[in-house]
mmCIF file of C-alpha atoms in Angstrom:
data_model
loop_
_atom_site.group_PDB
_atom_site.id
_atom_site.type_symbol
_atom_site.label_atom_id
_atom_site.label_comp_id
_atom_site.label_asym_id
_atom_site.label_seq_id
_atom_site.Cartn_x
_atom_site.Cartn_y
_atom_site.Cartn_z
ATOM 1 C CA MET A 159 -52.563 11.934 10.390
ATOM 2 C CA THR A 160 -54.545 14.736 8.792
ATOM 3 C CA GLU A 161 -56.165 14.881 6.118
ATOM 4 C CA GLU A 162 -54.198 17.398 5.588
ATOM 5 C CA ASP A 163 -51.301 15.301 6.592
ATOM 6 C CA HIS A 164 -52.203 12.805 3.942
ATOM 7 C CA VAL A 165 -53.012 15.199 0.721
ATOM 8 C CA THR A 166 -48.576 16.005 2.041
ATOM 9 C CA ALA A 167 -47.922 12.523 2.285
ATOM 10 C CA ALA A 168 -48.231 12.124 -1.492
ATOM 11 C CA ARG A 169 -47.252 14.873 -3.119
ATOM 12 C CA SER A 170 -44.186 13.968 -1.351
ATOM 13 C CA ALA A 171 -44.334 10.211 -2.539
ATOM 14 C CA ALA A 172 -45.208 12.090 -6.042
ATOM 15 C CA GLN A 173 -42.070 14.058 -6.073
ATOM 16 C CA PRO A 174 -39.625 12.411 -8.295
ATOM 17 C CA ASP A 175 -36.348 11.963 -5.755
ATOM 18 C CA PRO A 176 -33.876 15.249 -6.142
ATOM 19 C CA GLY A 177 -30.940 13.101 -7.031
ATOM 20 C CA PRO A 178 -27.422 14.492 -5.911
ATOM 21 C CA PRO A 179 -26.950 18.731 -5.015
ATOM 22 C CA ALA A 180 -27.198 20.773 -8.430
ATOM 23 C CA VAL A 181 -23.545 22.754 -8.675
ATOM 24 C CA PRO A 182 -22.553 25.306 -11.579
ATOM 25 C CA ALA A 183 -21.373 23.964 -14.003
ATOM 26 C CA ASP A 184 -17.920 25.105 -13.105
ATOM 27 C CA ALA A 185 -17.901 24.221 -9.911
ATOM 28 C CA GLY A 186 -15.950 20.286 -9.146
ATOM 29 C CA LEU A 187 -13.736 18.705 -11.778
ATOM 30 C CA THR A 188 -14.178 16.182 -14.008
ATOM 31 C CA THR A 189 -14.107 12.083 -14.832
ATOM 32 C CA GLY A 190 -11.273 12.928 -17.075
ATOM 33 C CA VAL A 191 -9.034 16.052 -15.127
ATOM 34 C CA LEU A 192 -9.042 14.336 -11.773
ATOM 35 C CA ALA A 193 -8.285 11.488 -13.001
ATOM 36 C CA ARG A 194 -5.687 13.343 -15.178
ATOM 37 C CA ARG A 195 -4.395 15.311 -11.780
ATOM 38 C CA LEU A 196 -4.123 11.811 -9.800
ATOM 39 C CA GLY A 197 -2.052 9.603 -12.460
ATOM 40 C CA VAL A 198 -4.740 6.627 -13.242
ATOM 41 C CA SER A 199 -7.034 6.978 -16.039
ATOM 42 C CA PRO A 200 -10.513 7.619 -16.509
ATOM 43 C CA MET A 201 -11.860 4.399 -16.778
ATOM 44 C CA THR A 202 -10.051 3.167 -13.715
ATOM 45 C CA LEU A 203 -11.825 5.816 -11.904
ATOM 46 C CA ARG A 204 -15.828 5.432 -13.661
ATOM 47 C CA SER A 205 -15.050 1.668 -12.093
ATOM 48 C CA TRP A 206 -14.270 1.823 -8.940
ATOM 49 C CA ASP A 207 -17.867 4.438 -8.917
ATOM 50 C CA ARG A 208 -19.808 1.048 -10.238
ATOM 51 C CA ARG A 209 -17.841 -1.793 -8.997
ATOM 52 C CA TYR A 210 -17.682 0.512 -4.955
ATOM 53 C CA GLY A 211 -19.951 3.621 -5.026
ATOM 54 C CA ILE A 212 -16.799 5.628 -5.315
ATOM 55 C CA GLY A 213 -18.213 7.963 -7.280
ATOM 56 C CA PRO A 214 -18.536 12.406 -7.877
ATOM 57 C CA THR A 215 -21.953 12.344 -5.626
ATOM 58 C CA ALA A 216 -23.126 15.834 -7.909
ATOM 59 C CA ARG A 217 -24.329 17.113 -11.112
ATOM 60 C CA THR A 218 -24.774 20.099 -13.079
ATOM 61 C CA GLY A 219 -27.888 21.451 -13.825
ATOM 62 C CA GLY A 220 -27.300 19.988 -17.198
ATOM 63 C CA GLY A 221 -26.768 16.918 -15.829
ATOM 64 C CA HIS A 222 -22.798 16.362 -15.895
ATOM 65 C CA ARG A 223 -21.325 14.104 -12.945
ATOM 66 C CA ARG A 224 -19.280 16.831 -11.280
ATOM 67 C CA TRP A 225 -16.655 15.581 -8.295
ATOM 68 C CA THR A 226 -16.842 17.698 -5.444
ATOM 69 C CA ALA A 227 -13.852 18.287 -2.667
ATOM 70 C CA ALA A 228 -15.404 15.259 0.032
ATOM 71 C CA ASP A 229 -15.288 12.928 -2.846
ATOM 72 C CA VAL A 230 -12.075 13.782 -4.160
ATOM 73 C CA ALA A 231 -10.644 13.044 -0.588
ATOM 74 C CA THR A 232 -12.187 10.812 -0.963
ATOM 75 C CA VAL A 233 -10.435 8.911 -4.539
ATOM 76 C CA GLU A 234 -6.972 10.238 -3.148
ATOM 77 C CA GLU A 235 -6.895 7.698 -0.129
ATOM 78 C CA MET A 236 -8.331 5.777 -1.949
ATOM 79 C CA CYS A 237 -5.295 5.851 -3.885
ATOM 80 C CA ARG A 238 -2.389 5.721 -1.318
ATOM 81 C CA LEU A 239 -3.990 2.460 -0.001
ATOM 82 C CA THR A 240 -4.549 0.867 -3.521
ATOM 83 C CA ALA A 241 -0.489 1.588 -4.237
ATOM 84 C CA THR A 242 0.486 0.017 -1.173
ATOM 85 C CA GLY A 243 -0.641 -3.202 -1.756
ATOM 86 C CA ILE A 244 -4.291 -3.715 -0.451
ATOM 87 C CA PRO A 245 -7.440 -4.897 -2.610
ATOM 88 C CA PRO A 246 -9.747 -2.519 -4.444
ATOM 89 C CA ALA A 247 -12.638 -3.356 -2.290
ATOM 90 C CA ASP A 248 -11.183 -3.132 0.849
ATOM 91 C CA ALA A 249 -9.309 1.138 -0.045
ATOM 92 C CA ALA A 250 -12.706 1.374 -0.976
ATOM 93 C CA ARG A 251 -14.090 0.917 2.195
ATOM 94 C CA ALA A 252 -11.348 1.997 4.487
ATOM 95 C CA ALA A 253 -11.482 5.301 2.241
ATOM 96 C CA ARG A 254 -14.968 6.067 2.926
ATOM 97 C CA THR A 255 -14.684 5.471 7.031
ATOM 98 C CA ALA A 256 -11.337 8.086 6.302
ATOM 99 C CA THR A 257 -13.015 10.247 4.628
ATOM 100 C CA ALA A 258 -16.475 10.567 6.228
ATOM 101 C CA GLY A 259 -17.754 9.734 3.314
ATOM 102 C CA PRO A 260 -21.951 7.446 3.819
ATOM 103 C CA PRO A 261 -20.707 4.057 2.656
ATOM 104 C CA ALA A 262 -22.790 3.511 -0.870
ATOM 105 C CA ALA A 263 -24.117 0.820 0.202
ATOM 106 C CA ALA A 264 -25.610 -1.252 2.946
ATOM 107 C CA GLY A 265 -23.584 -3.078 4.921
ATOM 108 C CA ALA A 266 -20.102 -1.598 4.500
ATOM 109 C CA ALA A 267 -17.632 -2.746 6.453
ATOM 110 C CA THR A 268 -16.028 0.800 8.519
ATOM 111 C CA ALA A 269 -13.070 -1.995 9.907
ATOM 112 C CA ALA A 270 -9.326 -0.140 9.257
ATOM 113 C CA PRO A 271 -7.600 -1.275 5.810
ATOM 114 C CA PRO A 272 -5.741 -4.661 6.820
ATOM 115 C CA PRO A 273 -3.124 -5.059 5.866
ATOM 116 C CA ALA A 274 -1.068 -5.621 2.084
ATOM 117 C CA PRO A 275 -1.261 -9.510 1.385
ATOM 118 C CA ALA A 276 2.244 -11.297 0.953
ATOM 119 C CA GLY A 277 2.393 -12.392 -2.498
ATOM 120 C CA ARG A 278 3.099 -12.296 -6.417
ATOM 121 C CA SER A 279 -0.830 -10.015 -8.480
ATOM 122 C CA ARG A 280 -1.570 -9.826 -11.715
ATOM 123 C CA ALA A 281 -3.241 -6.874 -11.649
ATOM 124 C CA ALA A 282 -1.136 -4.022 -13.830
ATOM 125 C CA GLY A 283 -2.367 -0.846 -12.391
ATOM 126 C CA ALA A 284 -1.483 2.009 -15.132
ATOM 127 C CA LEU A 285 1.512 0.061 -16.151
ATOM 128 C CA PRO A 286 1.904 -3.484 -17.730
ATOM 129 C CA LEU A 287 3.634 -5.865 -15.416
ATOM 130 C CA GLY A 288 2.251 -8.541 -15.330
ATOM 131 C CA ASP A 289 2.536 -11.621 -12.763
ATOM 132 C CA VAL A 290 4.495 -9.348 -9.878
ATOM 133 C CA ARG A 291 4.805 -8.878 -6.389
ATOM 134 C CA LEU A 292 2.306 -7.003 -4.444
ATOM 135 C CA GLU A 293 4.599 -4.387 -3.653
ATOM 136 C CA CYS A 294 5.451 -3.697 -7.285
ATOM 137 C CA ARG A 295 1.532 -2.435 -8.167
ATOM 138 C CA GLY A 296 1.534 -0.244 -5.369
ATOM 139 C CA LEU A 297 5.274 1.490 -6.317
ATOM 140 C CA ALA A 298 3.560 1.335 -9.980
ATOM 141 C CA ARG A 299 0.713 3.407 -9.059
ATOM 142 C CA ALA A 300 2.394 6.155 -6.492
ATOM 143 C CA ALA A 301 5.483 5.920 -9.746
ATOM 144 C CA VAL A 302 2.132 7.624 -11.848
ATOM 145 C CA ARG A 303 0.840 10.109 -9.820
ATOM 146 C CA LEU A 304 4.338 11.705 -8.882
ATOM 147 C CA ASP A 305 4.347 10.494 -5.404
ATOM 148 C CA ALA A 306 7.232 10.999 -4.100
ATOM 149 C CA PRO A 307 6.991 10.545 0.121
ATOM 150 C CA ALA A 308 5.246 7.000 -0.770
ATOM 151 C CA LEU A 309 7.598 6.161 -3.890
ATOM 152 C CA GLU A 310 11.042 6.342 -0.907
ATOM 153 C CA GLN A 311 8.301 5.004 1.704
ATOM 154 C CA GLN A 312 7.492 1.307 -0.302
ATOM 155 C CA LEU A 313 11.551 1.674 -1.437
ATOM 156 C CA ILE A 314 12.255 1.725 2.219
ATOM 157 C CA ALA A 315 9.098 -0.585 3.023
ATOM 158 C CA ALA A 316 10.796 -3.633 -0.126
ATOM 159 C CA VAL A 317 14.004 -3.315 1.133
ATOM 160 C CA GLU A 318 13.827 -4.164 5.785
ATOM 161 C CA ARG A 319 11.493 -6.641 3.411
ATOM 162 C CA TYR A 320 13.136 -8.667 1.700
ATOM 163 C CA GLY A 321 16.530 -7.637 2.383
ATOM 164 C CA LEU A 322 18.723 -5.277 -1.267
ATOM 165 C CA VAL A 323 19.561 -8.067 -3.453
ATOM 166 C CA ALA A 324 15.696 -9.311 -3.106
ATOM 167 C CA ALA A 325 14.280 -5.766 -2.653
ATOM 168 C CA TRP A 326 16.249 -4.598 -6.050
ATOM 169 C CA GLN A 327 15.153 -8.281 -8.808
ATOM 170 C CA GLU A 328 11.590 -8.247 -7.813
ATOM 171 C CA VAL A 329 10.032 -4.817 -7.087
ATOM 172 C CA MET A 330 12.542 -1.982 -8.230
ATOM 173 C CA VAL A 331 13.405 -4.401 -10.807
ATOM 174 C CA PRO A 332 9.891 -5.339 -12.662
ATOM 175 C CA THR A 333 9.582 -1.928 -11.763
ATOM 176 C CA LEU A 334 11.108 0.203 -13.866
ATOM 177 C CA HIS A 335 11.336 -2.391 -16.869
ATOM 178 C CA ALA A 336 7.290 -1.560 -16.353
ATOM 179 C CA VAL A 337 7.519 2.006 -17.004
ATOM 180 C CA GLY A 338 10.146 1.126 -19.482
ATOM 181 C CA ARG A 339 7.150 0.057 -22.305
ATOM 182 C CA ARG A 340 5.200 2.168 -21.150
ATOM 183 C CA TRP A 341 7.936 4.944 -21.898
ATOM 184 C CA ALA A 342 8.996 2.961 -25.099
ATOM 185 C CA SER A 343 4.996 2.054 -26.320
ATOM 186 C CA SER A 344 3.688 5.697 -26.050
ATOM 187 C CA GLU A 345 5.181 7.885 -28.124
ATOM 188 C CA ASP A 346 7.784 9.847 -25.038
ATOM 189 C CA GLN A 347 4.761 10.348 -22.647
ATOM 190 C CA TYR A 348 5.294 9.008 -18.866
ATOM 191 C CA VAL A 349 8.729 10.123 -18.987
ATOM 192 C CA GLU A 350 8.719 12.524 -16.621
ATOM 193 C CA VAL A 351 7.177 9.167 -14.751
ATOM 194 C CA GLU A 352 10.473 7.124 -15.280
ATOM 195 C CA HIS A 353 13.190 9.577 -14.127
ATOM 196 C CA LEU A 354 11.319 9.969 -10.175
ATOM 197 C CA LEU A 355 11.260 5.851 -9.563
ATOM 198 C CA ALA A 356 14.579 6.339 -11.063
ATOM 199 C CA TRP A 357 15.717 8.812 -8.493
ATOM 200 C CA HIS A 358 14.281 7.689 -5.555
ATOM 201 C CA VAL A 359 16.013 4.162 -6.098
ATOM 202 C CA SER A 360 19.569 5.178 -6.835
ATOM 203 C CA THR A 361 18.476 7.078 -3.791
ATOM 204 C CA VAL A 362 17.299 4.332 -1.051
ATOM 205 C CA LEU A 363 20.070 1.943 -3.078
ATOM 206 C CA ARG A 364 22.394 5.101 -1.532
ATOM 207 C CA ARG A 365 20.977 5.651 1.847
ATOM 208 C CA SER A 366 20.944 1.589 1.831
ATOM 209 C CA THR A 367 25.459 1.086 1.166
ATOM 210 C CA PRO A 368 27.323 1.467 4.359
ATOM 211 C CA PRO A 369 29.756 3.413 4.643
ATOM 212 C CA ALA A 370 33.288 2.247 3.137
ATOM 213 C CA ALA A 371 36.011 -0.114 5.667
ATOM 214 C CA PRO A 372 38.734 1.902 6.145
ATOM 215 C CA ALA A 373 41.504 -0.393 4.055
ATOM 216 C CA ALA A 374 46.170 -0.941 4.540
ATOM 217 C CA SER A 375 45.884 0.029 1.344
ATOM 218 C CA PRO A 376 42.993 2.431 -0.740
ATOM 219 C CA GLY A 377 42.405 -0.507 -3.367
ATOM 220 C CA ALA A 378 43.692 -3.538 -2.201
ATOM 221 C CA GLY A 379 41.752 -6.390 -3.349
ATOM 222 C CA CYS A 380 38.537 -4.235 -4.653
ATOM 223 C CA VAL A 381 35.906 -4.520 -6.871
ATOM 224 C CA LEU A 382 35.856 -1.636 -9.422
ATOM 225 C CA LEU A 383 32.073 -0.673 -11.422
ATOM 226 C CA ALA A 384 32.130 1.006 -14.522
ATOM 227 C CA CYS A 385 30.161 1.709 -17.686
ATOM 228 C CA VAL A 386 31.051 0.806 -20.498
ATOM 229 C CA PRO A 387 31.298 4.071 -22.523
ATOM 230 C CA GLY A 388 28.389 5.818 -24.104
ATOM 231 C CA GLU A 389 26.089 3.894 -21.168
ATOM 232 C CA GLN A 390 24.539 5.748 -19.260
ATOM 233 C CA HIS A 391 22.415 3.289 -17.219
ATOM 234 C CA THR A 392 24.144 3.347 -13.937
ATOM 235 C CA LEU A 393 21.127 2.086 -11.153
ATOM 236 C CA PRO A 394 22.039 -1.212 -11.413
ATOM 237 C CA LEU A 395 26.190 -0.385 -10.720
ATOM 238 C CA GLU A 396 24.805 1.466 -8.149
ATOM 239 C CA ALA A 397 22.634 -1.293 -6.666
ATOM 240 C CA LEU A 398 25.767 -3.901 -6.883
ATOM 241 C CA HIS A 399 27.885 -1.331 -5.096
ATOM 242 C CA ALA A 400 24.822 -1.629 -2.338
ATOM 243 C CA ALA A 401 24.645 -5.270 -2.259
ATOM 244 C CA LEU A 402 28.556 -5.798 -2.022
ATOM 245 C CA ALA A 403 29.733 -2.928 0.350
ATOM 246 C CA GLY A 404 26.853 -4.391 2.572
ATOM 247 C CA GLU A 405 28.915 -7.723 2.249
ATOM 248 C CA GLY A 406 31.780 -5.849 3.302
ATOM 249 C CA VAL A 407 33.232 -6.306 -0.030
ATOM 250 C CA PRO A 408 35.753 -2.869 -0.674
ATOM 251 C CA VAL A 409 34.556 -1.618 -4.295
ATOM 252 C CA ARG A 410 35.118 1.546 -6.368
ATOM 253 C CA MET A 411 32.069 2.865 -8.787
ATOM 254 C CA MET A 412 33.088 4.865 -11.646
ATOM 255 C CA GLY A 413 29.434 5.941 -13.052
ATOM 256 C CA ALA A 414 28.080 6.673 -15.900
ATOM 257 C CA ALA A 415 29.490 6.148 -19.647
ATOM 258 C CA LEU A 416 34.121 6.409 -17.683
ATOM 259 C CA PRO A 417 35.935 6.449 -21.598
ATOM 260 C CA VAL A 418 39.089 4.021 -22.028
ATOM 261 C CA GLU A 419 41.576 5.413 -20.639
ATOM 262 C CA ALA A 420 40.620 6.323 -17.721
ATOM 263 C CA LEU A 421 39.505 2.875 -17.670
ATOM 264 C CA ASP A 422 42.572 1.766 -17.872
ATOM 265 C CA ALA A 423 44.394 4.649 -15.514
ATOM 266 C CA ALA A 424 41.984 2.987 -12.863
ATOM 267 C CA VAL A 425 42.478 0.138 -13.198
ATOM 268 C CA ARG A 426 45.818 -0.145 -13.183
ATOM 269 C CA ARG A 427 46.174 2.985 -10.393
ATOM 270 C CA LEU A 428 43.554 1.043 -8.010
ATOM 271 C CA GLY A 429 45.151 -3.325 -9.187
ATOM 272 C CA PRO A 430 40.764 -4.415 -8.077
ATOM 273 C CA VAL A 431 40.304 -8.076 -8.257
ATOM 274 C CA ALA A 432 37.288 -7.720 -10.651
ATOM 275 C CA VAL A 433 36.368 -5.596 -12.738
ATOM 276 C CA VAL A 434 32.687 -5.209 -13.242
ATOM 277 C CA LEU A 435 31.753 -3.506 -16.921
ATOM 278 C CA TRP A 436 28.796 -2.842 -17.850
ATOM 279 C CA ALA A 437 25.884 -2.599 -21.381
ATOM 280 C CA GLN A 438 22.839 -1.712 -21.907
ATOM 281 C CA GLU A 439 22.498 -1.443 -25.534
ATOM 282 C CA SER A 440 24.617 -4.262 -27.783
ATOM 283 C CA ALA A 441 25.798 -0.733 -29.978
ATOM 284 C CA ARG A 442 28.298 -0.156 -26.721
ATOM 285 C CA ALA A 443 29.612 -3.638 -25.781
ATOM 286 C CA ALA A 444 32.091 -4.122 -27.433
ATOM 287 C CA PRO A 445 34.052 -7.049 -26.523
ATOM 288 C CA ALA A 446 37.372 -5.962 -27.653
ATOM 289 C CA LEU A 447 37.227 -3.036 -24.239
ATOM 290 C CA ALA A 448 35.969 -6.809 -22.355
ATOM 291 C CA ARG A 449 39.329 -9.189 -23.913
ATOM 292 C CA HIS A 450 41.448 -5.771 -23.218
ATOM 293 C CA VAL A 451 40.933 -4.475 -19.688
ATOM 294 C CA ALA A 452 40.696 -8.904 -18.644
ATOM 295 C CA GLY A 453 44.490 -7.808 -20.478
ATOM 296 C CA LEU A 454 45.776 -5.434 -17.952
ATOM 297 C CA ARG A 455 48.212 -6.230 -15.495
ATOM 298 C CA TRP A 456 50.277 -4.835 -12.953
ATOM 299 C CA GLY A 457 52.881 -5.792 -10.094
ATOM 300 C CA MET A 458 55.727 -6.886 -9.752
ATOM 301 C CA LYS A 459 58.021 -9.320 -11.932
ATOM 302 C CA GLY A 460 56.919 -12.934 -11.879
ATOM 303 C CA THR A 461 53.525 -11.784 -9.583
ATOM 304 C CA ARG A 462 52.652 -9.924 -12.182
ATOM 305 C CA ARG A 463 48.421 -10.034 -11.963
ATOM 306 C CA GLY A 464 45.808 -8.480 -13.972
ATOM 307 C CA PRO A 465 41.771 -8.187 -12.554
ATOM 308 C CA ALA A 466 39.047 -10.960 -13.097
ATOM 309 C CA VAL A 467 36.800 -9.319 -15.525
ATOM 310 C CA LEU A 468 32.467 -9.574 -15.456
ATOM 311 C CA LEU A 469 29.937 -8.347 -18.021
ATOM 312 C CA GLY A 470 26.806 -7.096 -17.181
ATOM 313 C CA GLY A 471 23.433 -5.866 -18.549
ATOM 314 C CA PRO A 472 21.153 -6.948 -21.969
ATOM 315 C CA GLY A 473 23.770 -5.793 -24.121
ATOM 316 C CA TRP A 474 27.039 -8.273 -23.709
ATOM 317 C CA SER A 475 24.220 -11.184 -24.441
ATOM 318 C CA ARG A 476 25.040 -11.239 -28.188
ATOM 319 C CA SER A 477 28.465 -11.826 -27.680
ATOM 320 C CA ARG A 478 30.934 -12.483 -24.510
ATOM 321 C CA PRO A 479 34.512 -12.619 -25.511
ATOM 322 C CA ALA A 480 36.362 -15.903 -23.558
ATOM 323 C CA GLY A 481 37.933 -15.545 -19.923
ATOM 324 C CA VAL A 482 35.134 -13.448 -18.578
ATOM 325 C CA LEU A 483 32.224 -13.862 -16.380
ATOM 326 C CA ARG A 484 28.969 -13.444 -17.560
ATOM 327 C CA PRO A 485 26.208 -13.604 -14.045
ATOM 328 C CA ALA A 486 22.781 -14.303 -15.058
ATOM 329 C CA GLY A 487 22.054 -11.486 -11.789
ATOM 330 C CA LEU A 488 22.682 -9.285 -9.309
ATOM 331 C CA ALA A 489 22.001 -12.190 -6.524
ATOM 332 C CA GLN A 490 24.917 -13.981 -8.458
ATOM 333 C CA ALA A 491 27.342 -11.430 -9.567
ATOM 334 C CA VAL A 492 27.379 -10.705 -5.290
ATOM 335 C CA GLU A 493 28.775 -14.055 -5.196
ATOM 336 C CA ALA A 494 30.855 -13.772 -8.462
ATOM 337 C CA LEU A 495 32.259 -11.592 -5.598
ATOM 338 C CA ARG A 496 32.595 -12.563 -2.945
ATOM 339 C CA ALA A 497 34.276 -15.396 -3.538
ATOM 340 C CA LEU A 498 37.580 -13.006 -5.555
ATOM 341 C CA HIS A 499 37.378 -10.853 -3.337
ATOM 342 C CA THR A 500 37.904 -13.604 -0.069
ATOM 343 C CA ALA A 501 40.418 -15.311 -2.352
ATOM 344 C CA GLY A 502 42.705 -12.369 -3.760
#
C-alpha cells in the first residue's frame, strides 16, 4: 500500500459507521402506525425486531426509526406465516427470504418454512386464547388483521383436516370465545373482528352443508332448530344444521329470535321428531317455553305423538325442565338427534 492508501484507510477506520440510511421525518412508517395497520401490538413488532431482526431499517435525521416499504413487506409476510401457525423464528427466516431481504444474523436459514406443526399451543397472539390448537392462534391473528382471505382458507382447511364437528369444537369456538372476551373487556373494541370472524365461520358452515335430500313428506322425521325469542346467536345452530345434514338427518333451520307463535306453528305443521331450542343468555332461557314445546301433540287419535326437546346453549345452565335433553356439546347433540331420527 502507498502512503496515501494508509492515510485513507486510517481516516475510514476513524469514522463511525453511518448506520441505517437517513430518511425524511415524514417518510416511512412509525411502529405504532404499522402496528395498527397490521392488527398487532407495537410490543409484538419490537419483540420481532429484537429476537428475529424483523424491524425498521431507516432513521430520520433526528434518529427516529422508520419502516420502509421493504420492511413492511417483510413484516407482512411474517404476519401471514405466523397466522398459519408457523413458529415465529421459522416465519422470520422465511419472511426475510421471501422478500429478498438480507439475513439479520449470521447463519440465518434460507429454507422454505416447515408446515405448521400439529398439536396445541399456549401462545395467544393478540387474543387471550390459552391452551388451544395451533390453528386457533393462526385464525385469531388473521381475524385481528381483518384478513378475510386467510380466515376463509384456514377455516376450510380446519374442516377438511378435522371434520366439521371437531373443527367447530376445537378451532372455531375457542377463537370466537377469545374474540368475545376481548370485546367484553375492551369497551366495545374488536367488534369489527368478531363480526368478520363470525361471518366467515357462518359462510364456511353453510358451504359445508350438503344439499337436503328429497323426502316423501316435507317434514317427515325432521329436526327443527330454533333460537328462543330474543336470541340472535345462530352460529351454534348453524354448526348443528351442517353436522346433521352431513349425517343425512333432515333438518329445518328457523334461525334467530323465533316468536313463540311461529315456533308453535312450525312444530304443528312439520311434526318433527325433535326440537332444539338455543339460548345464549339465561334471561332468555324460558323453562315454560321448553315445557310447552314438549307438550305439543299431533296426529290421529290413538297415535298422537310429540317432539323430543333438546336444550342448547349456556343460557339453560340454571334451569332444566323435566323431560327434556341437555347435550354437553355438538358431538353429543348430533348423536342424540341421529338416534331420535332413526327411531322415529
